[in-house]
Coordinates of C-alpha atoms and ligand atoms in Angstrom, one line a residue:
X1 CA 0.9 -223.5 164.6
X2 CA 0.5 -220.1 166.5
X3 CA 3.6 -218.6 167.1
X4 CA 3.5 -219.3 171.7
X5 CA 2.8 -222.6 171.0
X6 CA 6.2 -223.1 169.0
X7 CA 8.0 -221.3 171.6
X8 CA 6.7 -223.6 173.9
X9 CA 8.0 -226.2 172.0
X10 CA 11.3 -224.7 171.5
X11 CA 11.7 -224.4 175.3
X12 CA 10.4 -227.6 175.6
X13 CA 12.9 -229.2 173.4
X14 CA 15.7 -226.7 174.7
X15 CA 15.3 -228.3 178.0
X16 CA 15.5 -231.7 176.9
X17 CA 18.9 -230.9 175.5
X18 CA 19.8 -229.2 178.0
X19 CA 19.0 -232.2 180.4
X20 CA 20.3 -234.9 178.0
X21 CA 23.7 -233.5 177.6
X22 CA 24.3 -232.4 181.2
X23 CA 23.8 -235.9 182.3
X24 CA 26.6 -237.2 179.9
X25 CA 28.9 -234.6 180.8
X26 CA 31.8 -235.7 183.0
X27 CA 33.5 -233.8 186.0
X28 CA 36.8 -232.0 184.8
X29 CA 39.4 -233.5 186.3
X30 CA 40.9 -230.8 189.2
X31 CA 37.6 -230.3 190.0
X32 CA 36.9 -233.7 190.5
X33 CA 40.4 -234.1 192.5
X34 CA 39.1 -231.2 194.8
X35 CA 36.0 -233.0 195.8
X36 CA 38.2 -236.4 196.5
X37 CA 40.2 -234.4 198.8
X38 CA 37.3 -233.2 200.9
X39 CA 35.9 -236.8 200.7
X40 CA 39.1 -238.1 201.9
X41 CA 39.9 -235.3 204.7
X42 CA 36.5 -235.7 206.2
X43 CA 35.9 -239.3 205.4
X44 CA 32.4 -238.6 203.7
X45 CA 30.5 -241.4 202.5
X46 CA 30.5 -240.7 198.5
X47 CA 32.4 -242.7 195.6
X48 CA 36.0 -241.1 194.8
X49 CA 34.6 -241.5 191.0
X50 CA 32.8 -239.1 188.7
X51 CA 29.7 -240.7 190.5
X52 CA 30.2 -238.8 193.5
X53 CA 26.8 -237.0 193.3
X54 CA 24.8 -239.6 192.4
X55 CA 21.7 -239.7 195.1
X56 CA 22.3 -243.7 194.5
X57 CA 25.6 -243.6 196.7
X58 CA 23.9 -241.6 199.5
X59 CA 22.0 -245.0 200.6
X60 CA 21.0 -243.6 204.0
X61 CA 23.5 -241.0 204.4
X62 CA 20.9 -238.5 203.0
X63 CA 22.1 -235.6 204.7
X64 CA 25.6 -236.1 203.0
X65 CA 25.7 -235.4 199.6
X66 CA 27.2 -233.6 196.9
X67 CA 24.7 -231.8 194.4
X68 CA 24.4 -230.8 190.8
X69 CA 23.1 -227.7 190.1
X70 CA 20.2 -227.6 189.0
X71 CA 18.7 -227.3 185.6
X72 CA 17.1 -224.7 184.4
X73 CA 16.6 -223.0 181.2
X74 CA 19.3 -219.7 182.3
X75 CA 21.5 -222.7 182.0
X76 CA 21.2 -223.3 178.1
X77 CA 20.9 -219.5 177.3
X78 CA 24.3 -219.2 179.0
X79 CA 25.4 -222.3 177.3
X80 CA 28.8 -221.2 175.6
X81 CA 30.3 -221.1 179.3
X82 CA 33.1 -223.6 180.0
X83 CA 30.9 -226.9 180.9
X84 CA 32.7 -226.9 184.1
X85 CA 30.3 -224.5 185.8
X86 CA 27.5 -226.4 185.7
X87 CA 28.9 -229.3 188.5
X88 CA 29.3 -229.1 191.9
X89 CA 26.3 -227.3 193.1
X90 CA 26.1 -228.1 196.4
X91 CA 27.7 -229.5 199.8
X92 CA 25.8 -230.6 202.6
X93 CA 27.6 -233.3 205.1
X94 CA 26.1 -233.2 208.5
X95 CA 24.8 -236.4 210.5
X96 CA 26.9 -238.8 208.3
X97 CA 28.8 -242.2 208.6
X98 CA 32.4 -241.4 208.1
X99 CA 33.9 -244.1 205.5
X100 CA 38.0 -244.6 205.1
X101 CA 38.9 -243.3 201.7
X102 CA 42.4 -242.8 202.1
X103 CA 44.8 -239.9 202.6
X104 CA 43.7 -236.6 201.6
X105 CA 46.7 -235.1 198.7
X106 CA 48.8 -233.0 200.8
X107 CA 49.7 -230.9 198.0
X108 CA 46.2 -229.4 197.1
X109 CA 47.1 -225.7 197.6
X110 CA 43.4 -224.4 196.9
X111 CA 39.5 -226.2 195.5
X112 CA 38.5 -225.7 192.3
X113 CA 34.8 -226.1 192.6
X114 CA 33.9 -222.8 190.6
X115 CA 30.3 -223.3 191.0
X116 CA 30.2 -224.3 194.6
X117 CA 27.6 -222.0 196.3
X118 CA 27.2 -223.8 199.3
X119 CA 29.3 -225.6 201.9
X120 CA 28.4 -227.1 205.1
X121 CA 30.0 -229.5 207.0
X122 CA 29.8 -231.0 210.3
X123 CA 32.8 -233.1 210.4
X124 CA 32.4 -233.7 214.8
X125 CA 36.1 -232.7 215.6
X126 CA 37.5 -235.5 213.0
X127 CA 39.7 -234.6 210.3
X128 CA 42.2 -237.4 208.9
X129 CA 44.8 -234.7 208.2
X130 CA 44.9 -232.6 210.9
X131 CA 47.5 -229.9 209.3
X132 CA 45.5 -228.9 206.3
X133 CA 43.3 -226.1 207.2
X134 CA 40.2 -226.4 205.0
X135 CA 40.1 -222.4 205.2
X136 CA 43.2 -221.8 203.3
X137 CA 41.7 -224.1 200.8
X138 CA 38.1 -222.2 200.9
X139 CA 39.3 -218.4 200.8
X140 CA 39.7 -219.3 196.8
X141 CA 36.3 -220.3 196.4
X142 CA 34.6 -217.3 195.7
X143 CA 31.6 -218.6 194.6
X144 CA 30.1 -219.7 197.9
X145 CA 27.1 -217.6 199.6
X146 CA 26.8 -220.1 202.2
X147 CA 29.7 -221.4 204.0
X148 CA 29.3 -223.5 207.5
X149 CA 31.7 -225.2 209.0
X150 CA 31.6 -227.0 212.3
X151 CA 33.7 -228.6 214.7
X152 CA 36.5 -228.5 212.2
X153 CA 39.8 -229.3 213.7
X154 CA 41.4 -228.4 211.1
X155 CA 41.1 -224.5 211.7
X156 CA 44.3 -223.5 213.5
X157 CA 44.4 -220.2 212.6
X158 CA 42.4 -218.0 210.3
X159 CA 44.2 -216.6 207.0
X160 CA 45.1 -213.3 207.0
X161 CA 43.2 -212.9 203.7
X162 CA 39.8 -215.0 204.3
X163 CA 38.0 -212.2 203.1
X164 CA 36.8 -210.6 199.5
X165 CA 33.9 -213.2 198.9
X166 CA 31.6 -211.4 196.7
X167 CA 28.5 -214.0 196.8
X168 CA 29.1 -214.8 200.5
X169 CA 25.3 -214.5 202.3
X170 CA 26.0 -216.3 205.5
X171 CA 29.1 -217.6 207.4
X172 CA 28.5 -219.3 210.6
X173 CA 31.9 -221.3 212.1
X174 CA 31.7 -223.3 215.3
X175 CA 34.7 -224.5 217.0
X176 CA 35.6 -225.9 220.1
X177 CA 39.2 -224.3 219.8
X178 CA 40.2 -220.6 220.9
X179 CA 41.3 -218.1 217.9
X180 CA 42.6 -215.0 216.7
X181 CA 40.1 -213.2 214.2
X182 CA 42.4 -211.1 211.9
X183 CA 41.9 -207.6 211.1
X184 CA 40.7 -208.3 207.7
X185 CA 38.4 -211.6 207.9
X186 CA 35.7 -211.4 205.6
X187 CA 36.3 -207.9 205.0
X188 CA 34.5 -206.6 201.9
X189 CA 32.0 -209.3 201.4
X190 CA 29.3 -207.3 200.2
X191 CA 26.7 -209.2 200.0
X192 CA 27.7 -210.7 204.0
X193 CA 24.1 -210.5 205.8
X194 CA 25.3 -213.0 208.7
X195 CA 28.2 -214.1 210.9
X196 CA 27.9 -216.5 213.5
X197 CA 31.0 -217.1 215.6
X198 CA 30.9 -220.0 217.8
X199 CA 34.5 -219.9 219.4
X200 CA 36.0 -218.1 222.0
X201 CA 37.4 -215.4 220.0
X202 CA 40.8 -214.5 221.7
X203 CA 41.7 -210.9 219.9
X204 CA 40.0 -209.2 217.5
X205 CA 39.8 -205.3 216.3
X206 CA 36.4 -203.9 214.6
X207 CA 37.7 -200.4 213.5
X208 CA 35.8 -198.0 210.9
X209 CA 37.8 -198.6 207.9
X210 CA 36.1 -202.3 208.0
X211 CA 33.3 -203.0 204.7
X212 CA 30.4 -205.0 205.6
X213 CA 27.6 -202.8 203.6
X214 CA 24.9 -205.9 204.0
X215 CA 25.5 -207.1 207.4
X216 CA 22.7 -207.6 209.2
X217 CA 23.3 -209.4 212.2
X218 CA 26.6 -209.9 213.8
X219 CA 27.5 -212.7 216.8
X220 CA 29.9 -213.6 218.5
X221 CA 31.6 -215.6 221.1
X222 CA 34.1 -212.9 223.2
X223 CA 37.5 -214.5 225.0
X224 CA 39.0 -210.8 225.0
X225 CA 40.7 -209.8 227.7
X226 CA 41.5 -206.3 228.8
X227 CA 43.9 -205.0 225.8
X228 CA 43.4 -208.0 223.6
X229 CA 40.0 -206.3 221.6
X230 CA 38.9 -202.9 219.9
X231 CA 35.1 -202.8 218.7
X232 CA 34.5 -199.6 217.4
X233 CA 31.2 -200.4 215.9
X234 CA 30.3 -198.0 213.2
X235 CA 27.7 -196.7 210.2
X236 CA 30.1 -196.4 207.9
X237 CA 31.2 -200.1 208.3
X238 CA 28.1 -201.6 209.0
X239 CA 25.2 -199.8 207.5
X240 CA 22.5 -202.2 207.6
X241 CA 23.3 -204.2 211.0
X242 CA 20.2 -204.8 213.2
X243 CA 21.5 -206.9 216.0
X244 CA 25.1 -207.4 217.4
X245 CA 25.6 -209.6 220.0
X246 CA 28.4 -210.5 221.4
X247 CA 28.4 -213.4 224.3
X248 CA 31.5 -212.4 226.7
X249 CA 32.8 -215.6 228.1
X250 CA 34.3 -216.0 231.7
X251 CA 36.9 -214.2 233.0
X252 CA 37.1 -211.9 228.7
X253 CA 36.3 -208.1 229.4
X254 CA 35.0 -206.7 226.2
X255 CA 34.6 -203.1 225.6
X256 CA 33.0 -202.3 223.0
X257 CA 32.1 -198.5 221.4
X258 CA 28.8 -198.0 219.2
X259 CA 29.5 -195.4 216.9
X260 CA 25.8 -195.8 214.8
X261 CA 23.6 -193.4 213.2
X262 CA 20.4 -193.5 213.9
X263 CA 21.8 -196.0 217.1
X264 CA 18.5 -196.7 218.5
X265 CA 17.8 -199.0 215.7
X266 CA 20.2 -201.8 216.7
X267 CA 19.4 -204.4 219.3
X268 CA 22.7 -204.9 221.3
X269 CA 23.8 -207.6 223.2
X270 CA 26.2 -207.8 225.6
X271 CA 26.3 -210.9 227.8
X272 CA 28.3 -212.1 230.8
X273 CA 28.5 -215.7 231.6
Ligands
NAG301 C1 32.4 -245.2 191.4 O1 32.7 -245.7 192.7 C2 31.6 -246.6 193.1 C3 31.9 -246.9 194.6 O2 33.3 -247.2 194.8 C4 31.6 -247.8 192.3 O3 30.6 -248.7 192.7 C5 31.2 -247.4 190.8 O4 31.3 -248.5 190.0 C6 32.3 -246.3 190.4 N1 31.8 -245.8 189.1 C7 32.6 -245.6 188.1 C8 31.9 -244.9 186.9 O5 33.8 -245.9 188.1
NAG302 C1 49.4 -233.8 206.1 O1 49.6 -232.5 205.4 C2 50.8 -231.9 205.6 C3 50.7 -230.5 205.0 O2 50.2 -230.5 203.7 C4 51.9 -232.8 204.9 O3 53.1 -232.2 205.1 C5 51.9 -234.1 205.6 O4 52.8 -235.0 204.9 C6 50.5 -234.7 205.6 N1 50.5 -235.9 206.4 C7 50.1 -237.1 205.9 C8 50.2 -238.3 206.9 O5 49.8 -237.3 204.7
NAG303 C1 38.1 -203.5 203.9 O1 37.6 -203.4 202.6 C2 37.5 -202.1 202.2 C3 36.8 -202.1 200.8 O2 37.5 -202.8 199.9 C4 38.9 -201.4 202.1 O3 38.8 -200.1 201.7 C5 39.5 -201.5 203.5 O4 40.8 -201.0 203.4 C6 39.5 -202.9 204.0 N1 40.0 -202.9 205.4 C7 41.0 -203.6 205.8 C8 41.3 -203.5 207.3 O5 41.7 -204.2 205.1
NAG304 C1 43.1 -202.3 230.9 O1 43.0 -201.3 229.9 C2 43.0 -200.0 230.5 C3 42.7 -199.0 229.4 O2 43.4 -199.3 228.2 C4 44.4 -199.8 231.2 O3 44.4 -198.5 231.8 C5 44.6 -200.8 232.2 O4 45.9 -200.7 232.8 C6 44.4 -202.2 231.6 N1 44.5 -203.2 232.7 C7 45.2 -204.3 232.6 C8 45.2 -205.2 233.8 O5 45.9 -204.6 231.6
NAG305 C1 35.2 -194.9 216.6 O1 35.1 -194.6 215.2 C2 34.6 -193.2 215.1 C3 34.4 -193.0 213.6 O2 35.6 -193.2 212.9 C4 35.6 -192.2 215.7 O3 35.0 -190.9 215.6 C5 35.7 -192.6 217.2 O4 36.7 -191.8 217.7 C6 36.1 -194.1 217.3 N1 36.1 -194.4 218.7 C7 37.0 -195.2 219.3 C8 36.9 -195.4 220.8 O5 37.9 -195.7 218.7
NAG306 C1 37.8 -204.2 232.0 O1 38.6 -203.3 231.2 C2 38.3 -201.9 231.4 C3 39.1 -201.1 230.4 O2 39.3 -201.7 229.2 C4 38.6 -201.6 232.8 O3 38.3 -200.2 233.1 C5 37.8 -202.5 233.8 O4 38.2 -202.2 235.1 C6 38.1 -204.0 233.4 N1 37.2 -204.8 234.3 C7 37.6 -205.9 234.8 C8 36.6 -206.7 235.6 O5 38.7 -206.4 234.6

């Protein structure tokens, strides 16, 4: 037996392992709780049970599911790391069938889902327990590079600390309500290449000690009124951004200040309605 043919087989046989023990591994238990607090808030159609990504339970809610990650052979190379990273892949809840599961534990103070890279959730304005802000719970998950959240009822505020999310790639919120955005939000997310705002956004300052060193494109729905705003757009804050927009709702007067080196090189949009 040459010696490629035998790692071949090796790999082969790694693999197998790999997939044979991964399927008998159970959920740890406050990760598992996590995820029945987000089926319960939001009602999603998945068993409250260590089942709860099993594409069986989905039925015809496709586009609601929790995911494993997925298998690969990184996985069994990095083996030795607590078994808990390898669940809880994935979140995507968007045109689903809302199912009563019962009240969501009003004591969660933050998810444990330490491999969640994704999150997106359309949950159309219903939320069984309206007082829990599902963003206080999410600034803790620092895992996610996608996070999108829409219609969430939930948001009342934005923390004062949603920020630091090292992985984050794109963050896209859509509300109906009107909100503060705080000095800080999503400050230092390095990796940030996107924000979509999709709420009239009531007072928010943009100044140069801001971090966004990937952010690419920037949008936002403006509420500001005279007094209420300062955009100082900058290179030293935003490097890389290409296109800020910002979509000035009626009756908001937004001033904002470009402050970019070279400047021609980002498409700027201000728009009246
Ligand atoms: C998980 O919950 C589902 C739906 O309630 C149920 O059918 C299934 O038997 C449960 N599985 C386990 C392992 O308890
Ligand atoms: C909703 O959550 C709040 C805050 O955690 C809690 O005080 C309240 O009891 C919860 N309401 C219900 C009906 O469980
Ligand atoms: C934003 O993050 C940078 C980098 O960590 C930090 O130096 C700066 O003080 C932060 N800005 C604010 C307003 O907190
Ligand atoms: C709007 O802001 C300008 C400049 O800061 C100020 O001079 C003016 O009085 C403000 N107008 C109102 C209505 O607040
Ligand atoms: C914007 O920031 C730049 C760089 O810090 C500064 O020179 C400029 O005075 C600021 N402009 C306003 C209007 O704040
Ligand atoms: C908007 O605010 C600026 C100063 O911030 C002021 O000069 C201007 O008159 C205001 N425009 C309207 C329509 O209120």
């Amino acid at each position: 037996m040459n010696s490629n043919w035998f790692l071949v087989m090796t790999v082969a046989t790694l693999l197998l392992c790999c997939h044979y023990s991964n399927s008998q591994q159970t959920i740890p238990d406050d990760e598992l709780q996590s995820a029945i607090f987000l089926i319960r808030q939001y009602g999603l159609p998945v068993p409250q049970n260590q089942s709860l990504c099993d594409p069986f339970y989905a039925g015809s809610n496709v586009h609601a599911r929790f995911l494993k990650e997925i298998i690969d052979i990184y996985l069994y190379i990095i083996y030795l790391l607590p078994l808990h990273y390898l669940f809880m892949e994935s979140s995507y809840f968007n045109s689903y069938t809302r199912i009563d599961g019962g009240s969501p534990s009003s004591t969660l103070t933050t998810l444990t889902m330490p491999a969640l890279k994704s999150i997106h959730l359309d949950c159309k304005g219903v939320v069984v327990n309206q007082s829990i802000n599902i963003l206080k719970l999410l600034k803790s998950v620092k895992s996610l590079s996608i996070i999108e959240l829409l219609y969430d009822t939930s948001i009342s505020y934005i923390p004062s600390d949603f920020n630091n999310f090292p992985n984050l790639v794109d963050f896209q919120l859509t509300l109906d309500q009107p909100l503060i955005i705080p000095r800080t939000f999503l400050n230092n997310s390095v990796d940030l290449q996107s924000i979509t705002i999709q709420f009239p956004v009531s007072s928010i300052t943009i100044d140069d000690s801001l971090y966004f060193p990937s952010l690419f494109s920037d949008y936002f729905y403006s509420n500001c009124i005279n007094g209420s705003h300062h955009i100082n757009v900058t290179s030293k804050s935003f490097p890389k951004l290409s296109v800020f927009a910002i979509n000035a709702l009626l009756g908001s007067n937004t001033t904002v200040y470009f402050n970019l080196d070279p400047s021609d090189t980002v498409k700027k949009r201000l728009s009246e309605n």
